[in-house]
mmCIF file of C-alpha atoms in Angstrom:
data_model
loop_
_atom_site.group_PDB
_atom_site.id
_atom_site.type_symbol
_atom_site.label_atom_id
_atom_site.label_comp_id
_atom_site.label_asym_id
_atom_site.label_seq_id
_atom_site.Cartn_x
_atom_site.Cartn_y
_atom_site.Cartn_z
ATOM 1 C CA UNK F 1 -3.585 4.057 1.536
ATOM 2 C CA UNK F 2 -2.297 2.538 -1.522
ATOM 3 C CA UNK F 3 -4.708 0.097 -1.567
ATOM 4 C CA UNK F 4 -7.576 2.342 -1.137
ATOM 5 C CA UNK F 5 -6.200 4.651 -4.247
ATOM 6 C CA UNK F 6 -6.021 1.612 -6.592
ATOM 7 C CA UNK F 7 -7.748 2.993 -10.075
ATOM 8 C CA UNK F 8 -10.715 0.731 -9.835
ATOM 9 C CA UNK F 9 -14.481 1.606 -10.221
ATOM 10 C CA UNK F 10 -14.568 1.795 -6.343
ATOM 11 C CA UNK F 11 -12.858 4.597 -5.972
ATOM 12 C CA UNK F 12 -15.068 7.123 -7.544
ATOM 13 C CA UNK F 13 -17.766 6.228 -5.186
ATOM 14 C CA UNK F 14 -18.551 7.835 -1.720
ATOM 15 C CA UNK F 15 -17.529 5.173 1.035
ATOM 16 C CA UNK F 16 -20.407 5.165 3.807
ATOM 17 C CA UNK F 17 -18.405 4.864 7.566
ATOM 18 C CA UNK F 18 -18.620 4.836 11.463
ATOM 19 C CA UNK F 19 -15.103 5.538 11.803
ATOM 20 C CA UNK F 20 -11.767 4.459 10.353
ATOM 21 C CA UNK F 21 -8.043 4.056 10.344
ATOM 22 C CA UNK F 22 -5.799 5.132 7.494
ATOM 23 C CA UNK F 23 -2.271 4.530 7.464
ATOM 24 C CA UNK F 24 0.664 4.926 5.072
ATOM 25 C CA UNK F 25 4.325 4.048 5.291
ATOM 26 C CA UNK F 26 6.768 5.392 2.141
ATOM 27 C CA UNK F 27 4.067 5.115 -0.160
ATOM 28 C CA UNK F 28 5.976 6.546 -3.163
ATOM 29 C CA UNK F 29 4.215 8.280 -6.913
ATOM 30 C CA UNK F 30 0.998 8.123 -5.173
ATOM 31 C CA UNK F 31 -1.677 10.750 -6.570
ATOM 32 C CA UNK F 32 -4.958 9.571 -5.489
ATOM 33 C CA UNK F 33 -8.444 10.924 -4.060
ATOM 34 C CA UNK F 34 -10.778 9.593 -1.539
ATOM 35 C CA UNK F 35 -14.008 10.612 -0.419
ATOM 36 C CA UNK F 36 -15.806 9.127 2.926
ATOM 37 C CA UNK F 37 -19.495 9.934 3.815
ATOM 38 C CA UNK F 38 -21.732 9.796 7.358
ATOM 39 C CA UNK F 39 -24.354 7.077 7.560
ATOM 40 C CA UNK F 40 -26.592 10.016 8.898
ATOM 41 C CA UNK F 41 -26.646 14.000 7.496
ATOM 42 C CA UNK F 42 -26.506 15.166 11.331
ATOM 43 C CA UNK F 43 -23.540 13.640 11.689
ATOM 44 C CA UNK F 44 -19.837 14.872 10.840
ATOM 45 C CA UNK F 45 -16.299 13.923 10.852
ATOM 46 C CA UNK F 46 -13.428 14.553 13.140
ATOM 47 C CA UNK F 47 -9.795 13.652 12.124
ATOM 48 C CA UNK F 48 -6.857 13.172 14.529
ATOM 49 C CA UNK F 49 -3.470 11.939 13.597
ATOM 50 C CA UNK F 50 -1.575 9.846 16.238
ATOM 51 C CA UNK F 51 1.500 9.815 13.642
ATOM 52 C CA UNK F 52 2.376 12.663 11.329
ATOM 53 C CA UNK F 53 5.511 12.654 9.549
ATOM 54 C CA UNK F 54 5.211 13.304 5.753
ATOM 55 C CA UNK F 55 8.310 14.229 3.418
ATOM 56 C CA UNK F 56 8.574 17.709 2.437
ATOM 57 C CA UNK F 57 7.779 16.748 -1.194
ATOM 58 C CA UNK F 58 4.323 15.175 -0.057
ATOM 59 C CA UNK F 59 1.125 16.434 0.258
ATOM 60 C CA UNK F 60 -1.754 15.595 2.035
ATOM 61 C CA UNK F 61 -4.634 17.903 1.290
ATOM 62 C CA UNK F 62 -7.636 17.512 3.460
ATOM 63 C CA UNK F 63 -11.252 18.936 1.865
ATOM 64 C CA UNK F 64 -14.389 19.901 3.817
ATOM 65 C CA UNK F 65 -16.693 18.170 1.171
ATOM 66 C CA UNK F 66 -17.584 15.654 -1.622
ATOM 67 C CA UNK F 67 -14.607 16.731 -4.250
ATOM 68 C CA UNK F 68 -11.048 17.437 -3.973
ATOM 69 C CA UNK F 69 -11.940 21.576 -5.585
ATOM 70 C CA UNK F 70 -12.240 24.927 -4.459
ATOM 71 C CA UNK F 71 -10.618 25.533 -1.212
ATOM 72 C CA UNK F 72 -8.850 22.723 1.318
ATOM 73 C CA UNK F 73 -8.969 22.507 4.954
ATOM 74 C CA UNK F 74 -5.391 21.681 5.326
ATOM 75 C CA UNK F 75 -2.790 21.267 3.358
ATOM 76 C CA UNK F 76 -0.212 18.808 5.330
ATOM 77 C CA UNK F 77 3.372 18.176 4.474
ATOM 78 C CA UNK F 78 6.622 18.246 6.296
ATOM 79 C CA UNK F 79 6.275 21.120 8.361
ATOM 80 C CA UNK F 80 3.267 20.024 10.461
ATOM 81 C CA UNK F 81 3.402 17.171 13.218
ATOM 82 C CA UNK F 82 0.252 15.180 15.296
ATOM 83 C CA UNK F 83 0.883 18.527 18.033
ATOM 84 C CA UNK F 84 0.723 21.190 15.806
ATOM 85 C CA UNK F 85 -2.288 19.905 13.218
ATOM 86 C CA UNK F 86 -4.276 18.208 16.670
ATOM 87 C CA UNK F 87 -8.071 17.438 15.708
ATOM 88 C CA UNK F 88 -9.579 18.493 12.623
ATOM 89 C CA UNK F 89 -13.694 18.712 12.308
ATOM 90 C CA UNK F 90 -15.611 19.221 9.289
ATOM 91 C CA UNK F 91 -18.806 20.902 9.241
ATOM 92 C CA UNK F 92 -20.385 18.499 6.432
ATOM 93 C CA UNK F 93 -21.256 15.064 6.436
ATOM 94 C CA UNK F 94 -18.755 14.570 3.708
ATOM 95 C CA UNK F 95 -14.391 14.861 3.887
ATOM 96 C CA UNK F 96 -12.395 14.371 1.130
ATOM 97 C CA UNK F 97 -8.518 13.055 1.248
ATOM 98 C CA UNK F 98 -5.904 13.973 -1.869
ATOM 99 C CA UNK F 99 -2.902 12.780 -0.963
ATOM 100 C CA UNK F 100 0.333 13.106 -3.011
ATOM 101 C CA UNK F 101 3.837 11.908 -2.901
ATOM 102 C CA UNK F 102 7.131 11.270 -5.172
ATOM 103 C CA UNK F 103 9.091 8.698 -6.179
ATOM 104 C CA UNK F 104 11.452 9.015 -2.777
ATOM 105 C CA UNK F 105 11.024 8.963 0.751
ATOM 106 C CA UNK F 106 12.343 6.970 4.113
ATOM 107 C CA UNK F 107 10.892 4.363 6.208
ATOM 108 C CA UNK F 108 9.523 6.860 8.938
ATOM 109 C CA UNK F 109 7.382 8.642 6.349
ATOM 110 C CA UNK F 110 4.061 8.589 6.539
ATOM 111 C CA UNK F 111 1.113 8.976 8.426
ATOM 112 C CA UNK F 112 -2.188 7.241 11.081
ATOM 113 C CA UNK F 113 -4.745 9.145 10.576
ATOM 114 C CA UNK F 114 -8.387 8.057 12.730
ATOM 115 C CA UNK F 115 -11.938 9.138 11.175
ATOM 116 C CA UNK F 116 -14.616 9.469 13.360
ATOM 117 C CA UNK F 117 -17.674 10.457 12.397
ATOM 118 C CA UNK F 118 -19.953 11.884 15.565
ATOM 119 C CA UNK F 119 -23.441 13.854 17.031
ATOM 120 C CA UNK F 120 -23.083 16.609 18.090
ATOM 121 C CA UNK F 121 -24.565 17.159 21.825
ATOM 122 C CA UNK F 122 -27.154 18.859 20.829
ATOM 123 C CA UNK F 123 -28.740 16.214 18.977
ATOM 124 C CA UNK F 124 -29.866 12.942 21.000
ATOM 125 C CA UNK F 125 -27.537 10.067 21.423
ATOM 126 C CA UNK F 126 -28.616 6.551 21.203
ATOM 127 C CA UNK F 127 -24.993 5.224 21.502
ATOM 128 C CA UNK F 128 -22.337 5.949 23.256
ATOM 129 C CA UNK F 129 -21.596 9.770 24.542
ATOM 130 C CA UNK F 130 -17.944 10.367 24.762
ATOM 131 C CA UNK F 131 -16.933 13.087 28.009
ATOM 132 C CA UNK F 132 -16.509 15.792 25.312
ATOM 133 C CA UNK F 133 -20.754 15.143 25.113
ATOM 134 C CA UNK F 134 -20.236 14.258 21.555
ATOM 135 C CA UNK F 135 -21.924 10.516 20.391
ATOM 136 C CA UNK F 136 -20.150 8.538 18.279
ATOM 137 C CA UNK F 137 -21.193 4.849 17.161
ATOM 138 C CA UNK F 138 -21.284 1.448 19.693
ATOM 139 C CA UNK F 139 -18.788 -0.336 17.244
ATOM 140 C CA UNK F 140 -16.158 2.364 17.748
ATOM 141 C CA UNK F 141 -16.178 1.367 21.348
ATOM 142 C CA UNK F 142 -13.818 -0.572 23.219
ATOM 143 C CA UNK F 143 -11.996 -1.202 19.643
ATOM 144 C CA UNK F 144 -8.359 -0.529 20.931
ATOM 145 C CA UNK F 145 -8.826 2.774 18.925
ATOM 146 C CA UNK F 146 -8.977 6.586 20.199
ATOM 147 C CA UNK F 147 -12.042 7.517 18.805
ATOM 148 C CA UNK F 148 -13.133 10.309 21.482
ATOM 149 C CA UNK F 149 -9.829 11.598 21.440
ATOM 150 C CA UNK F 150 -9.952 12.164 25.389
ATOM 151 C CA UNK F 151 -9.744 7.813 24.946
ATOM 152 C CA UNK F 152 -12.650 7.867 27.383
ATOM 153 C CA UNK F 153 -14.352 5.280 24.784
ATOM 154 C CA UNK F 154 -11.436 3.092 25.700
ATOM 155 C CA UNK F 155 -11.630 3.044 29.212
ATOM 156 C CA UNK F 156 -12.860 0.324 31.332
ATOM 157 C CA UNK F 157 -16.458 0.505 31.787
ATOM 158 C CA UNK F 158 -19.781 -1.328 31.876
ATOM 159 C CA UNK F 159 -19.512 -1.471 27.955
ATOM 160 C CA UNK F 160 -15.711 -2.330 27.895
ATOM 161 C CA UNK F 161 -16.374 -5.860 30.564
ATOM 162 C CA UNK F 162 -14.331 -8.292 28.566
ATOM 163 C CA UNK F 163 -11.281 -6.153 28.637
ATOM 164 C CA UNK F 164 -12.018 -5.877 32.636
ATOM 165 C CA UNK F 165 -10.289 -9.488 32.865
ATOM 166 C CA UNK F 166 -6.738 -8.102 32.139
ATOM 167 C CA UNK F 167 -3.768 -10.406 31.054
ATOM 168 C CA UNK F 168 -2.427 -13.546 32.140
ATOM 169 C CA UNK F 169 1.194 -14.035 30.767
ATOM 170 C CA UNK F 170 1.053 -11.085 28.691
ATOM 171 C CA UNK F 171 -1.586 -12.503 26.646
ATOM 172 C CA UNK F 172 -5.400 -11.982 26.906
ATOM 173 C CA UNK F 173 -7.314 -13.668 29.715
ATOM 174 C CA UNK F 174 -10.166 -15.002 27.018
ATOM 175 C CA UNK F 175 -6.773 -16.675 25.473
ATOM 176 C CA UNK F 176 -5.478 -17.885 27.653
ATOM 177 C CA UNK F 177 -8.506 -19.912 28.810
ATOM 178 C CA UNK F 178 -9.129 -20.678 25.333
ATOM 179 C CA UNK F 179 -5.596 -22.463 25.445
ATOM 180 C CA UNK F 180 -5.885 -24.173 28.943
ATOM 181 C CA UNK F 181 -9.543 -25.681 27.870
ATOM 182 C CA UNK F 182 -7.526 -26.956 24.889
ATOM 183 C CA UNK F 183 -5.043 -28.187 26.327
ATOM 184 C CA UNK F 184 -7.036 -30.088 29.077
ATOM 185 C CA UNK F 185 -8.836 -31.981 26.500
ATOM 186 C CA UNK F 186 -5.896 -33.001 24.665
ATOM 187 C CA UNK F 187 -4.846 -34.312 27.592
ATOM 188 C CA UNK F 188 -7.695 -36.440 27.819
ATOM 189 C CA UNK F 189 -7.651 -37.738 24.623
ATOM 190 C CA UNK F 190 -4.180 -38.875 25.229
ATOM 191 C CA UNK F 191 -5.008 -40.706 28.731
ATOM 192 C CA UNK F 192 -7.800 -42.477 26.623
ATOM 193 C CA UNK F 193 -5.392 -43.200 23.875
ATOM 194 C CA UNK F 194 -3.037 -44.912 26.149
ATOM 195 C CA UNK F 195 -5.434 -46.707 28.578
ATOM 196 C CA UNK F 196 -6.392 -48.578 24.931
ATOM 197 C CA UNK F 197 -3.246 -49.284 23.982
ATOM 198 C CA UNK F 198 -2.275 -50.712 27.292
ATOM 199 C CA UNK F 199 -5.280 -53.219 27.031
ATOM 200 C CA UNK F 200 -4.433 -54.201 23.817
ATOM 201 C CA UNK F 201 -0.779 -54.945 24.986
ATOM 202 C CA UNK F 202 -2.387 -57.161 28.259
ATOM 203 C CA UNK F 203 -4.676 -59.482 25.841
ATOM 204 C CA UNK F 204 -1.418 -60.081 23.320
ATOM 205 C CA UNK F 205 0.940 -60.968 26.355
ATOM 206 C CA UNK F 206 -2.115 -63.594 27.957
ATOM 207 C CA UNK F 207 -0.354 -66.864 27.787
ATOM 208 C CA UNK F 208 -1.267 -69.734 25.401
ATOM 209 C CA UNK F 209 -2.821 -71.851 27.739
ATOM 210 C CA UNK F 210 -5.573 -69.543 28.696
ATOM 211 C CA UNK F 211 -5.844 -68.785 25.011
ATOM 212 C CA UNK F 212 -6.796 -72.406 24.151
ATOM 213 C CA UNK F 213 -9.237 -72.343 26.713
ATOM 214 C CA UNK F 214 -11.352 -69.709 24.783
ATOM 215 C CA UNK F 215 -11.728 -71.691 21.626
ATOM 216 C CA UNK F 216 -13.441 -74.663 20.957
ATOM 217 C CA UNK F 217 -11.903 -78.106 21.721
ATOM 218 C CA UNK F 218 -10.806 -80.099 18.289
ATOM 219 C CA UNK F 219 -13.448 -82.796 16.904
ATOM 220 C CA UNK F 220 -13.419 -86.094 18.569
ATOM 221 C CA UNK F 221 -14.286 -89.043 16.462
ATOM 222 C CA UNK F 222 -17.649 -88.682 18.288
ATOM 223 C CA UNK F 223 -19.456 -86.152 19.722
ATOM 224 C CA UNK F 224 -20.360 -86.282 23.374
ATOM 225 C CA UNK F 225 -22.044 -84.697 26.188
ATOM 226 C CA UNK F 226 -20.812 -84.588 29.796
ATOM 227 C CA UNK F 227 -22.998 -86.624 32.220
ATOM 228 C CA UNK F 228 -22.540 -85.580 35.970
ATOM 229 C CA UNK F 229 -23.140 -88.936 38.539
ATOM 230 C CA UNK F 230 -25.779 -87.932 40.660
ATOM 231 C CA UNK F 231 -25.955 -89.314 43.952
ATOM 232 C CA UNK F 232 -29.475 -90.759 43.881
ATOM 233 C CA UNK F 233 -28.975 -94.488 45.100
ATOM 234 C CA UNK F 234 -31.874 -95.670 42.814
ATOM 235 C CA UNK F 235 -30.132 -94.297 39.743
ATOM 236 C CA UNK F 236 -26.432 -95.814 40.333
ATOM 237 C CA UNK F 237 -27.834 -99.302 41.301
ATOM 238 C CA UNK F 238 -29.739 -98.939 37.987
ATOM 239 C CA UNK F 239 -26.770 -97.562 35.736
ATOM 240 C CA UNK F 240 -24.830 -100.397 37.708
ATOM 241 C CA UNK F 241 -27.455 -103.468 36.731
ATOM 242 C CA UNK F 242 -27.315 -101.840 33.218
ATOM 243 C CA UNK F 243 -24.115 -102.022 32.739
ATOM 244 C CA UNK F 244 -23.067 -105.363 34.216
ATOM 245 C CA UNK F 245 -25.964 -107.195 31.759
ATOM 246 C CA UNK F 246 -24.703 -105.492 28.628
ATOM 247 C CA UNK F 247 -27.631 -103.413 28.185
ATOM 248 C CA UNK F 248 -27.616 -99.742 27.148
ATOM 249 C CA UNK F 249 -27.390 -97.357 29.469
ATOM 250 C CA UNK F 250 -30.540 -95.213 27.626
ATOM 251 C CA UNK F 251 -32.252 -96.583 24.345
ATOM 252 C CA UNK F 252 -31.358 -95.060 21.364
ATOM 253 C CA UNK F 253 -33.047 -95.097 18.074
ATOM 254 C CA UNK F 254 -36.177 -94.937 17.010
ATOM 255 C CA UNK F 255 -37.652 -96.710 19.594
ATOM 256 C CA UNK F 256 -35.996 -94.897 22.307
ATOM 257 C CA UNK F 257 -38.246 -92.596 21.250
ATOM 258 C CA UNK F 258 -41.120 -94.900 22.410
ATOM 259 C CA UNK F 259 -39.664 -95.620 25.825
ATOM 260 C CA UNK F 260 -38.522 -91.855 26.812
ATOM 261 C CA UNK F 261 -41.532 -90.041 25.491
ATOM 262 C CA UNK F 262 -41.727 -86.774 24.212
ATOM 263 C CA UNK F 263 -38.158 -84.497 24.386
ATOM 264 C CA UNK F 264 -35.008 -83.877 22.508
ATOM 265 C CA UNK F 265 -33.528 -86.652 20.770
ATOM 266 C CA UNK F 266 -30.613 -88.438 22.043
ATOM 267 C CA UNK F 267 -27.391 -87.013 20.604
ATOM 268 C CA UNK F 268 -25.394 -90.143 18.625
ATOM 269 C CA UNK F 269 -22.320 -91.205 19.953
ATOM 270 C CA UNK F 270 -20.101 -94.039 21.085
ATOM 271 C CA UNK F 271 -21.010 -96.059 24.217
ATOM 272 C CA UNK F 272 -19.791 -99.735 26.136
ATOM 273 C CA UNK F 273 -21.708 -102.351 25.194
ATOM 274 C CA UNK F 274 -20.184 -104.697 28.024
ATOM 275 C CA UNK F 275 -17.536 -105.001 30.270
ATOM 276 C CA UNK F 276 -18.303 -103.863 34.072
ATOM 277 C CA UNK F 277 -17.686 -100.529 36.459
ATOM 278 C CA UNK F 278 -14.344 -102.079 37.376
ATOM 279 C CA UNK F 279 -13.327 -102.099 33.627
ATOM 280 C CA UNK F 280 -12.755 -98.353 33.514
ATOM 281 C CA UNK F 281 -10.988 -95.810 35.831
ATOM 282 C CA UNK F 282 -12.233 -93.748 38.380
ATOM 283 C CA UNK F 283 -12.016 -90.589 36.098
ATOM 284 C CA UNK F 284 -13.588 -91.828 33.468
ATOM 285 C CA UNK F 285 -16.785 -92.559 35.916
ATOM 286 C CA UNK F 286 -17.753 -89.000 35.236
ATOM 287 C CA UNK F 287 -18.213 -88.667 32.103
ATOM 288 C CA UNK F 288 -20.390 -91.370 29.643
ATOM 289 C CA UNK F 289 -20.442 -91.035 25.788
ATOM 290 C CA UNK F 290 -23.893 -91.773 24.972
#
């Protein structure tokens, strides 16, 4: 309530509602006035308190209209409770609230009050039809508030299906799914996290040898190629006759060219100009610099 009666422009104008909650706990040297107004004229407002407990020096004077004059409804104070006031209805599209208190008071004072503003059954009802016949607004349904006063607006229904699912754990089901869809992907995230982290360990413990196989062997003081012997017998008795006149195994050069024809040049390197087979070791067979 207090900040509803804050002396701003705001509160001199007529506030347009469905339905509302007030409420005011020890709200001391209050002296303020509040109007509220139906979206439609064929509408009007009923009032019901579900707490009532003012101190006997406060007022709370209730107005059938657009101003706080003439004549009140009800004039509430300590000597009237939620059982003996019960539901108030105004016959205008328009109530008015004055409330009033002093500088003292408790805890417990105060008041909830609930505005709703309704059809009667005589006019047609687009929304929802409470089981007293009246019609109040879709939004006021299935809002946790007493709006119909009977609470049939609260009551589980074909409009109320989400609060059909109940509580898990004492908190709402749509919560707690929210939180086990949240937690199953953080989960996830941390599997993925991990299964990273334990490939990143496996390539730093890969031992050195296997390491140095990946890179690229340090320069020689000439480049060569790896030859494989083939086991054509026409091509090791010529490689063989090369070798034992001194000749080059393949021409290089320019006129290598000539000889092999068109092709990729020979690479440069270092080859035996003489000696025989016998002159190097079996291993060495294998591979030619040329």
């Amino acid at each position: 309530m207090s900040s509803l009666c804050k002396n701003h422009f705001l509160a001199l104008l007529y506030r347009k509602i469905d339905g509302a909650v007030l409420q005011s706990q020890n709200e001391r040297n209050l002296d303020c006035v509040i109007t509220f107004q139906t979206h439609s004229i064929l509408q009007r407002f009923m009032l019901r308190f579900d707490l009532l407990q003012l101190d006997c020096n406060d007022h709370l004077f209730i107005y059938d209209g657009a101003h706080a004059v003439g004549s009140y409804k009800s004039d509430l104070s300590c000597r009237n409770t939620k059982q003996t006031v019960g539901a108030i209805y105004t016959r205008t599209n328009f109530v008015t609230l004055k409330y009033v208190t002093d500088g003292w008071g408790t805890e417990s004072n105060g008041f909830k009050l609930v505005i709703t503003a309704f059809k009667d059954k005589k006019h047609a009802c687009e929304d929802f039809r409470c089981n007293r016949e009246f019609c109040i607004h879709n939004d006021l349904v299935c809002d946790e508030v007493n709006h119909c006063g009977d609470g049939s607006d609260e009551l589980s229904s074909a409009v109320c299906t989400p609060n059909e699912l109940g509580t898990v754990l004492g908190m709402n089901s749509m919560v707690f799914l929210v939180m086990i869809v949240s937690s199953l992907l953080v989960l996830c995230a941390g599997a993925v996290a991990l299964a990273v982290c334990l490939c990143r360990r496996e390539n730093h413990r890969r031992p050195p040898h296997i390491q140095s196989t990946q890179q690229q062997p340090p320069n020689a003081s000439f480049p060569y190629v790896r030859v494989e012997r083939r086991r054509d017998v026409d091509q090791l008795h010529r490689g063989e006759a090369a070798a034992s006149s001194g000749k080059l195994a393949s021409p290089c050069g320019a006129s290598a060219r000539v000889q092999r024809g068109p092709g990729p040049p020979l690479l440069p390197g270092k080859v035996r100009s003489s000696g025989s087979d016998s002159d190097i070791s079996s291993s060495q067979k294998d591979e030619w610099f040329v």
